[in-house]
Tab-separated table of C-alpha atoms in Angstrom:
chain	number	residue	atom	x	y	z
A	230	MET	CA	0.000	0.000	0.000
A	231	SER	CA	2.919	2.340	-0.676
A	232	THR	CA	4.820	3.714	-3.637
A	233	VAL	CA	8.582	3.315	-4.151
A	234	TYR	CA	10.708	5.650	-6.272
A	235	LEU	CA	14.305	5.423	-7.417
A	236	ALA	CA	16.193	8.561	-6.407
A	237	HIS	CA	19.752	9.855	-6.140
A	238	ASP	CA	21.348	11.131	-2.949
A	239	PRO	CA	23.644	14.052	-3.959
A	240	HIS	CA	25.356	14.224	-0.572
A	241	PHE	CA	26.613	10.630	-0.588
A	242	GLU	CA	26.436	10.263	-4.382
A	243	ARG	CA	24.466	7.041	-4.311
A	244	ASP	CA	21.153	5.761	-5.637
A	245	VAL	CA	18.457	5.156	-3.044
A	246	ALA	CA	14.874	3.929	-2.933
A	247	ILE	CA	12.281	6.297	-1.447
A	248	LYS	CA	9.083	4.763	-0.116
A	249	LEU	CA	6.084	7.064	0.231
A	250	LEU	CA	2.710	6.599	1.872
A	251	PRO	CA	0.108	7.599	-0.767
A	252	HIS	CA	-1.930	10.740	-0.116
A	253	GLU	CA	-5.196	8.807	-0.065
A	254	LEU	CA	-3.959	6.832	2.975
A	255	LEU	CA	-2.551	9.747	4.969
A	256	HIS	CA	-5.668	10.112	7.077
A	257	HIS	CA	-5.991	6.388	7.792
A	258	PRO	CA	-4.416	5.844	11.237
A	259	THR	CA	-3.683	2.146	10.680
A	260	PHE	CA	-1.638	2.650	7.511
A	261	ARG	CA	0.232	5.614	8.935
A	262	ARG	CA	1.059	3.648	12.071
A	263	ARG	CA	2.309	0.726	10.007
A	264	PHE	CA	4.526	3.017	7.976
A	265	GLU	CA	6.117	4.542	11.049
A	266	ARG	CA	6.539	1.178	12.748
A	267	GLU	CA	8.266	-0.278	9.687
A	268	ALA	CA	10.998	2.344	9.919
A	269	LYS	CA	11.560	1.651	13.605
A	270	ILE	CA	11.592	-2.134	13.163
A	271	VAL	CA	14.100	-2.151	10.311
A	272	ALA	CA	16.337	0.421	12.020
A	273	SER	CA	16.408	-1.678	15.202
A	274	LEU	CA	17.251	-4.940	13.412
A	275	ASP	CA	20.327	-3.846	11.453
A	276	HIS	CA	20.854	-7.285	9.869
A	277	PRO	CA	23.002	-7.839	6.744
A	278	ALA	CA	20.141	-9.693	5.010
A	279	ILE	CA	17.508	-7.012	5.656
A	280	VAL	CA	17.221	-3.963	3.388
A	281	PRO	CA	18.547	-1.087	5.543
A	282	VAL	CA	16.736	2.195	6.138
A	283	TYR	CA	18.887	5.330	5.749
A	284	ASP	CA	16.358	7.942	6.827
A	285	PHE	CA	12.765	8.550	7.846
A	286	GLY	CA	10.717	11.748	7.892
A	287	GLU	CA	7.837	13.726	6.443
A	288	HIS	CA	7.530	16.142	3.536
A	289	ASP	CA	4.393	18.299	3.337
A	290	GLY	CA	2.709	15.899	5.735
A	291	GLN	CA	3.608	12.832	3.678
A	292	PRO	CA	5.792	10.216	5.473
A	293	PHE	CA	8.744	8.772	3.592
A	294	LEU	CA	11.430	6.111	4.045
A	295	VAL	CA	14.847	6.302	2.394
A	296	MET	CA	16.218	2.816	1.854
A	297	ARG	CA	19.083	1.115	0.124
A	298	PHE	CA	18.496	0.627	-3.591
A	299	MET	CA	18.566	-3.025	-4.732
A	300	PRO	CA	19.771	-3.119	-8.350
A	301	GLY	CA	19.534	-6.924	-8.637
A	302	GLY	CA	15.752	-7.004	-8.899
A	303	SER	CA	13.393	-9.274	-6.976
A	304	LEU	CA	12.965	-13.008	-6.559
A	305	ALA	CA	9.652	-12.698	-8.382
A	306	ASP	CA	11.540	-11.594	-11.497
A	307	ARG	CA	13.762	-14.677	-11.335
A	308	ILE	CA	10.903	-17.112	-10.814
A	309	LYS	CA	9.257	-15.804	-13.988
A	310	ALA	CA	12.251	-17.162	-15.908
A	311	GLY	CA	11.530	-20.709	-14.696
A	312	PRO	CA	12.642	-23.082	-11.920
A	313	ILE	CA	15.784	-22.100	-10.000
A	314	PRO	CA	18.540	-24.723	-9.490
A	315	LEU	CA	18.468	-26.478	-6.128
A	316	MET	CA	21.925	-25.266	-5.099
A	317	GLU	CA	20.988	-21.630	-5.743
A	318	VAL	CA	17.693	-22.085	-3.894
A	319	ALA	CA	19.565	-23.465	-0.877
A	320	ARG	CA	21.940	-20.501	-0.956
A	321	ILE	CA	19.081	-18.001	-0.940
A	322	ILE	CA	17.135	-19.770	1.816
A	323	THR	CA	20.239	-20.141	3.987
A	324	ARG	CA	21.011	-16.432	3.872
A	325	LEU	CA	17.417	-15.391	4.528
A	326	ALA	CA	17.143	-17.879	7.412
A	327	THR	CA	19.582	-15.924	9.571
A	328	ALA	CA	17.574	-12.736	9.089
A	329	LEU	CA	14.199	-14.347	9.738
A	330	ASP	CA	15.402	-16.142	12.847
A	331	GLU	CA	16.781	-12.830	14.095
A	332	ILE	CA	13.456	-11.022	13.740
A	333	HIS	CA	11.593	-13.974	15.238
A	334	LEU	CA	13.864	-13.940	18.279
A	335	ARG	CA	12.903	-10.292	18.722
A	336	GLY	CA	9.225	-11.222	18.744
A	337	ILE	CA	8.478	-9.986	15.217
A	338	VAL	CA	6.507	-11.870	12.551
A	339	HIS	CA	6.921	-10.515	9.004
A	340	ARG	CA	3.478	-11.718	7.780
A	341	ASP	CA	4.074	-10.750	4.146
A	342	LEU	CA	6.930	-12.912	2.882
A	343	LYS	CA	6.666	-13.289	-0.882
A	344	PRO	CA	9.035	-13.278	-3.883
A	345	SER	CA	8.473	-9.573	-4.608
A	346	ASN	CA	9.652	-8.720	-1.079
A	347	ILE	CA	12.954	-10.585	-1.520
A	348	LEU	CA	15.399	-8.289	-3.309
A	349	PHE	CA	18.978	-8.711	-4.585
A	350	ASP	CA	21.904	-6.321	-4.468
A	351	GLN	CA	24.654	-5.840	-7.052
A	352	ARG	CA	26.516	-8.864	-5.627
A	353	ASP	CA	23.506	-11.148	-6.087
A	354	GLU	CA	22.886	-11.381	-2.324
A	355	PRO	CA	19.214	-11.651	-1.234
A	356	TYR	CA	17.557	-9.283	1.258
A	357	ILE	CA	14.196	-9.180	3.016
A	358	SER	CA	12.168	-6.011	2.577
A	359	ASP	CA	8.766	-4.492	3.406
A	360	PHE	CA	7.984	-4.812	7.101
A	361	GLY	CA	4.855	-2.720	6.744
A	362	THR	CA	2.541	-5.510	7.920
A	363	ALA	CA	4.902	-6.947	10.541
A	364	LYS	CA	3.459	-7.934	13.892
A	365	MET	CA	5.065	-7.516	17.301
A	366	VAL	CA	4.211	-10.797	19.035
A	367	TYR	CA	5.147	-9.558	22.501
A	368	GLY	CA	4.352	-5.887	22.004
A	369	ASP	CA	1.678	-3.875	23.732
A	370	THR	CA	0.439	-2.295	20.524
A	371	LYS	CA	-0.914	-3.968	17.415
A	372	LEU	CA	-0.406	-3.024	13.797
A	373	THR	CA	-3.752	-4.444	12.719
A	374	GLU	CA	-7.261	-4.473	13.987
A	375	THR	CA	-8.229	-7.429	16.148
A	376	GLY	CA	-9.209	-10.453	14.099
A	377	GLY	CA	-8.033	-8.946	10.816
A	378	ALA	CA	-6.263	-11.083	8.212
A	379	VAL	CA	-3.263	-9.189	6.861
A	380	GLY	CA	-0.882	-10.300	4.110
A	381	THR	CA	-0.921	-11.634	0.566
A	382	PRO	CA	-3.408	-14.540	0.225
A	383	ALA	CA	-1.135	-16.504	-2.111
A	384	TYR	CA	1.498	-16.825	0.646
A	385	MET	CA	-0.486	-16.659	3.885
A	386	SER	CA	-0.530	-19.517	6.386
A	387	PRO	CA	-3.866	-21.163	7.257
A	388	GLU	CA	-3.887	-19.591	10.723
A	389	GLN	CA	-3.071	-16.181	9.244
A	390	ILE	CA	-5.914	-16.478	6.722
A	391	GLN	CA	-8.327	-17.337	9.498
A	392	GLY	CA	-7.318	-14.199	11.392
A	393	GLU	CA	-5.871	-15.890	14.450
A	394	SER	CA	-4.330	-13.378	16.806
A	395	ASN	CA	-1.585	-15.624	18.207
A	396	ILE	CA	0.413	-16.323	15.059
A	397	ASP	CA	4.144	-16.797	15.517
A	398	ASN	CA	7.318	-17.510	13.542
A	399	ARG	CA	5.830	-20.672	12.056
A	400	SER	CA	3.475	-18.569	9.976
A	401	ASP	CA	6.518	-17.079	8.213
A	402	ILE	CA	7.931	-20.601	7.817
A	403	TYR	CA	4.771	-21.608	5.972
A	404	SER	CA	5.102	-18.615	3.653
A	405	LEU	CA	8.743	-19.498	3.006
A	406	GLY	CA	7.662	-23.059	2.198
A	407	VAL	CA	5.346	-21.687	-0.478
A	408	ILE	CA	8.221	-19.601	-1.843
A	409	LEU	CA	10.481	-22.668	-1.798
A	410	PHE	CA	7.962	-24.621	-3.861
A	411	GLU	CA	7.663	-21.740	-6.296
A	412	MET	CA	11.427	-21.424	-6.718
A	413	LEU	CA	11.885	-25.140	-7.426
A	414	ALA	CA	8.795	-25.562	-9.604
A	415	GLY	CA	8.688	-22.210	-11.358
A	416	LYS	CA	5.046	-21.793	-10.404
A	417	HIS	CA	2.828	-21.369	-7.353
A	418	PRO	CA	1.710	-24.564	-5.579
A	419	TYR	CA	-1.961	-23.573	-5.784
A	420	GLU	CA	-3.875	-22.046	-8.677
A	421	SER	CA	-7.064	-20.015	-8.491
A	422	ASP	CA	-8.675	-17.099	-10.260
A	423	THR	CA	-9.425	-15.230	-7.039
A	424	PRO	CA	-7.546	-14.437	-3.805
A	425	LEU	CA	-10.381	-16.081	-1.875
A	426	GLY	CA	-9.935	-19.268	-3.866
A	427	LEU	CA	-6.242	-19.346	-3.014
A	428	ALA	CA	-7.012	-18.790	0.652
A	429	VAL	CA	-9.409	-21.733	0.694
A	430	LYS	CA	-6.801	-24.015	-0.897
A	431	HIS	CA	-4.188	-23.038	1.670
A	432	ILE	CA	-6.583	-24.127	4.415
A	433	PHE	CA	-8.049	-27.321	2.970
A	434	GLU	CA	-6.030	-28.710	0.036
A	435	PRO	CA	-3.059	-31.049	0.617
A	436	VAL	CA	0.444	-29.846	-0.139
A	437	PRO	CA	1.121	-30.513	-3.852
A	438	HIS	CA	3.889	-32.920	-4.843
A	439	ILE	CA	6.851	-30.957	-6.153
A	440	LEU	CA	8.157	-34.004	-8.067
A	441	ASP	CA	5.037	-33.990	-10.241
A	442	THR	CA	6.117	-30.580	-11.498
A	443	ASN	CA	9.890	-31.008	-11.406
A	444	PRO	CA	10.768	-34.758	-11.445
A	445	ASP	CA	14.506	-34.020	-11.599
A	446	LEU	CA	14.567	-32.908	-7.958
A	447	PRO	CA	15.727	-35.210	-5.135
A	448	VAL	CA	12.944	-37.074	-3.354
A	449	GLY	CA	13.812	-35.338	-0.074
A	450	CYS	CA	12.610	-31.970	-1.388
A	451	GLN	CA	9.016	-33.147	-1.005
A	452	ALA	CA	9.552	-33.927	2.684
A	453	ILE	CA	10.997	-30.474	3.303
A	454	ILE	CA	8.154	-28.669	1.525
A	455	SER	CA	5.511	-30.836	3.189
A	456	ARG	CA	6.880	-30.053	6.617
A	457	ALA	CA	7.257	-26.325	5.968
A	458	MET	CA	3.706	-26.112	4.572
A	459	ALA	CA	2.029	-28.364	7.112
A	460	LYS	CA	-1.525	-27.219	7.849
A	461	ASN	CA	-0.906	-27.745	11.547
A	462	ARG	CA	1.842	-25.351	12.600
A	463	GLU	CA	2.985	-27.776	15.306
A	464	GLU	CA	4.219	-30.054	12.510
A	465	ARG	CA	6.355	-27.395	10.791
A	466	PHE	CA	10.039	-26.683	11.237
A	467	PRO	CA	10.686	-24.967	14.574
A	468	THR	CA	12.999	-22.365	13.016
A	469	VAL	CA	13.881	-21.142	9.551
A	470	SER	CA	17.483	-22.271	10.080
A	471	SER	CA	16.340	-25.856	10.643
A	472	MET	CA	14.510	-25.687	7.326
A	473	ALA	CA	17.633	-24.296	5.649
A	474	GLU	CA	19.758	-27.083	7.165
A	475	ALA	CA	17.425	-29.731	5.740
A	476	LEU	CA	17.698	-28.136	2.302
A	477	ALA	CA	21.497	-27.921	2.610
A	478	ALA	CA	21.575	-31.626	3.507
A	479	GLU	CA	19.624	-32.415	0.347
A	480	VAL	CA	22.150	-30.493	-1.724
A	481	LEU	CA	24.960	-32.342	0.049
A	482	LEU	CA	23.422	-35.719	-0.794
A	483	THR	CA	22.918	-34.664	-4.396
A	484	GLN	CA	26.575	-33.735	-4.754
A	485	ASN	CA	27.843	-36.713	-2.718
A	486	PRO	CA	25.521	-39.717	-3.249
A	487	GLN	CA	28.114	-42.014	-1.687
A	488	LEU	CA	27.114	-40.633	1.711
A	489	LEU	CA	23.982	-42.754	1.528
A	490	ASP	CA	26.105	-45.911	1.294
A	491	ARG	CA	28.379	-45.277	4.264
A	492	SER	CA	27.020	-45.849	7.736
A	493	LYS	CA	29.691	-43.649	9.252
A	494	SER	CA	28.299	-40.682	7.338
A	495	PHE	CA	25.214	-40.707	9.542
A	496	THR	CA	27.137	-40.673	12.804
A	497	GLY	CA	30.079	-38.505	11.827
A	498	SER	CA	30.370	-34.957	13.102
A	499	PHE	CA	30.411	-33.627	9.540
A	500	TYR	CA	27.019	-34.934	8.484
A	501	ARG	CA	25.096	-34.788	11.763
A	502	PRO	CA	24.435	-31.000	11.700
A	503	TYR	CA	22.684	-31.308	8.349
A	504	LEU	CA	20.325	-33.979	9.681
A	505	SER	CA	19.673	-32.380	13.065
A	506	HIS	CA	16.309	-31.003	11.928
A	507	TYR	CA	15.867	-33.054	8.766
A	508	GLY	CA	12.394	-33.998	7.556
A	509	GLN	CA	11.241	-37.224	9.228
A	510	MET	CA	9.917	-38.667	5.981
A	511	ASN	CA	13.282	-38.471	4.247
A	512	ARG	CA	15.292	-39.574	7.279
A	513	ARG	CA	13.111	-42.673	7.665
A	514	ALA	CA	13.504	-43.550	3.994
A	515	VAL	CA	17.284	-43.242	4.185
A	516	TRP	CA	17.528	-45.431	7.294
A	517	GLN	CA	15.220	-48.075	5.841
A	518	LYS	CA	17.338	-48.234	2.708
A	519	TRP	CA	20.514	-48.538	4.772
A	520	LEU	CA	19.084	-51.208	7.069
A	521	LEU	CA	17.835	-53.223	4.103
A	522	ARG	CA	21.327	-53.321	2.635
A	523	VAL	CA	22.832	-54.317	5.969
A	524	GLY	CA	20.212	-57.032	6.445
A	525	VAL	CA	20.866	-58.531	3.003
A	526	ALA	CA	24.621	-58.522	3.625
A	527	ILE	CA	24.226	-60.214	7.013
A	528	GLY	CA	21.857	-62.806	5.578
A	529	LEU	CA	24.352	-63.753	2.865
A	530	ALA	CA	27.154	-63.953	5.409
A	531	LEU	CA	25.107	-66.285	7.613
A	532	LEU	CA	24.243	-68.547	4.712
A	533	VAL	CA	27.901	-68.838	3.789
A	534	GLY	CA	28.805	-69.494	7.432
A	535	ALA	CA	26.201	-72.245	7.741
A	536	PHE	CA	27.476	-73.899	4.585
A	537	VAL	CA	31.068	-73.815	5.844
A	538	TRP	CA	30.016	-75.238	9.212
A	539	GLN	CA	28.217	-78.157	7.564
A	540	TRP	CA	31.109	-78.800	5.192
A	541	GLN	CA	33.654	-78.835	8.021
A	542	GLY	CA	31.499	-81.161	10.119
A	543	THR	CA	31.188	-83.667	7.245
A	544	LYS	CA	34.914	-83.554	6.568
A	545	VAL	CA	35.718	-84.227	10.222
A	546	VAL	CA	33.560	-87.349	10.345
A	547	ALA	CA	35.158	-88.762	7.213
A	548	GLY	CA	38.682	-88.103	8.497
A	549	GLY	CA	38.367	-90.180	11.623
A	550	ASN	CA	39.344	-87.411	14.065
A	551	GLU	CA	35.774	-86.300	14.548
A	552	THR	CA	35.794	-85.549	18.258
A	553	THR	CA	38.567	-82.944	18.208
A	554	ARG	CA	37.541	-81.272	14.959
A	555	ILE	CA	33.855	-81.023	15.836
A	556	ALA	CA	34.732	-79.480	19.185
A	557	ILE	CA	36.625	-76.733	17.378
A	558	VAL	CA	33.684	-76.019	15.077
A	559	SER	CA	31.261	-76.019	17.987
A	560	THR	CA	33.397	-73.437	19.772
A	561	ALA	CA	33.238	-71.143	16.757
A	562	VAL	CA	29.509	-71.595	16.099
A	563	SER	CA	27.349	-72.979	18.875
A	564	PRO	CA	24.217	-74.726	17.558
A	565	THR	CA	22.109	-73.057	20.247
A	566	THR	CA	23.343	-69.473	19.621
A	567	SER	CA	22.082	-67.272	16.796
A	568	ILE	CA	24.720	-65.502	14.738
A	569	ILE	CA	24.053	-61.779	14.665
A	570	HIS	CA	26.489	-59.276	13.245
A	571	THR	CA	25.230	-55.868	14.304
A	572	PRO	CA	26.666	-52.729	12.640
A	573	SER	CA	27.500	-49.717	14.778
A	574	PRO	CA	24.449	-47.425	14.570
A	575	SER	CA	24.190	-43.855	15.695
A	576	PRO	CA	24.004	-43.646	19.487
A	577	SER	CA	20.870	-41.540	19.218
A	578	THR	CA	19.083	-43.690	16.600
A	579	PRO	CA	18.390	-47.306	17.626
A	580	ILE	CA	17.891	-49.901	14.912
A	581	SER	CA	14.374	-51.211	15.219
A	582	SER	CA	14.158	-53.360	12.063
A	583	PRO	CA	14.720	-57.081	12.671
A	584	ILE	CA	17.996	-58.543	11.425
A	585	PRO	CA	17.782	-62.035	9.880
A	586	THR	CA	19.493	-64.766	11.883
A	587	THR	CA	20.380	-68.391	11.172
A	588	THR	CA	20.609	-71.241	13.660
A	589	PRO	CA	22.762	-74.051	12.208
A	590	THR	CA	21.686	-77.677	12.670
A	591	PRO	CA	24.309	-79.703	14.627
A	592	GLN	CA	25.939	-82.586	12.741
A	593	PRO	CA	25.731	-86.107	14.240
A	594	THR	CA	28.957	-87.633	15.557
A	595	MET	CA	30.140	-91.180	15.208
A	596	THR	CA	30.259	-93.322	18.340
């Protein structure tokens, strides 16, 4: 609800962006209060991934904000060109995560995260902008009327659409999940001709499958998006950084597929941070795949061991020194003890899948 102009600052000889509150909204107390609060919020944050405010004031009764000019355009412009590579998406999300977690720690919810509010500088670094609809979770004053739904319907969380007053950081996480889908797919997860139609789909329709739109993506991307866009906010990522870590882990697996075949990769200090908040769907699939391979290997080893045991027992009987030789075999493999070779799992993740065992049949001895 504001207008932004490109201007030039002659004192510092730099281009700036000037944000003005339109004349038709000057007498509306809510919009004026939002405009003033935005300046104070951004000035107090001072984060490298948030568009900085240089100045704030009024001219002929019209409030204005002087901000840093972002010559790299917006994320919306880039999405129009098609899907963005996974590695670049992870880079963008990781940088924005630090800024969003910072504002959330200060009790602020952005409430209007969308591609057009993510801007890039001349070095291709992303920034968060437009805190005009931000909400102070722990503040004494509100920026919106009680029960009002504020934001852009295409990116609003279900609880935000329904006008709940106690929204928190997980509402922004939902919005970022929608943006993540859009970056990877090149289109919005839901389609409708009206804002109301989009709002209804956010509340009732299941999260679309990203692989149906972009089948070249790793399977784990669906788990990340599903968790970020969960209808129940209790099921979402607890922080934006945990969501970024899950995405970084997916990139790591894409670049290093051998990590899936090495049990030590799951317990090593290098890989553990990337799985600390990983989507449960993908983690379960990885462990099941790993346990299946271990189970098959153990089963083959037991079959070979049983065959060797039987062969040695037969050879002992034929050789005439059966008592001594059979005693040696019985010491190595007791007929009453199952042979179980258990790999070293992560201390924090017990192996619950059964491991096949084989109990050899004792060979008769000659008397």
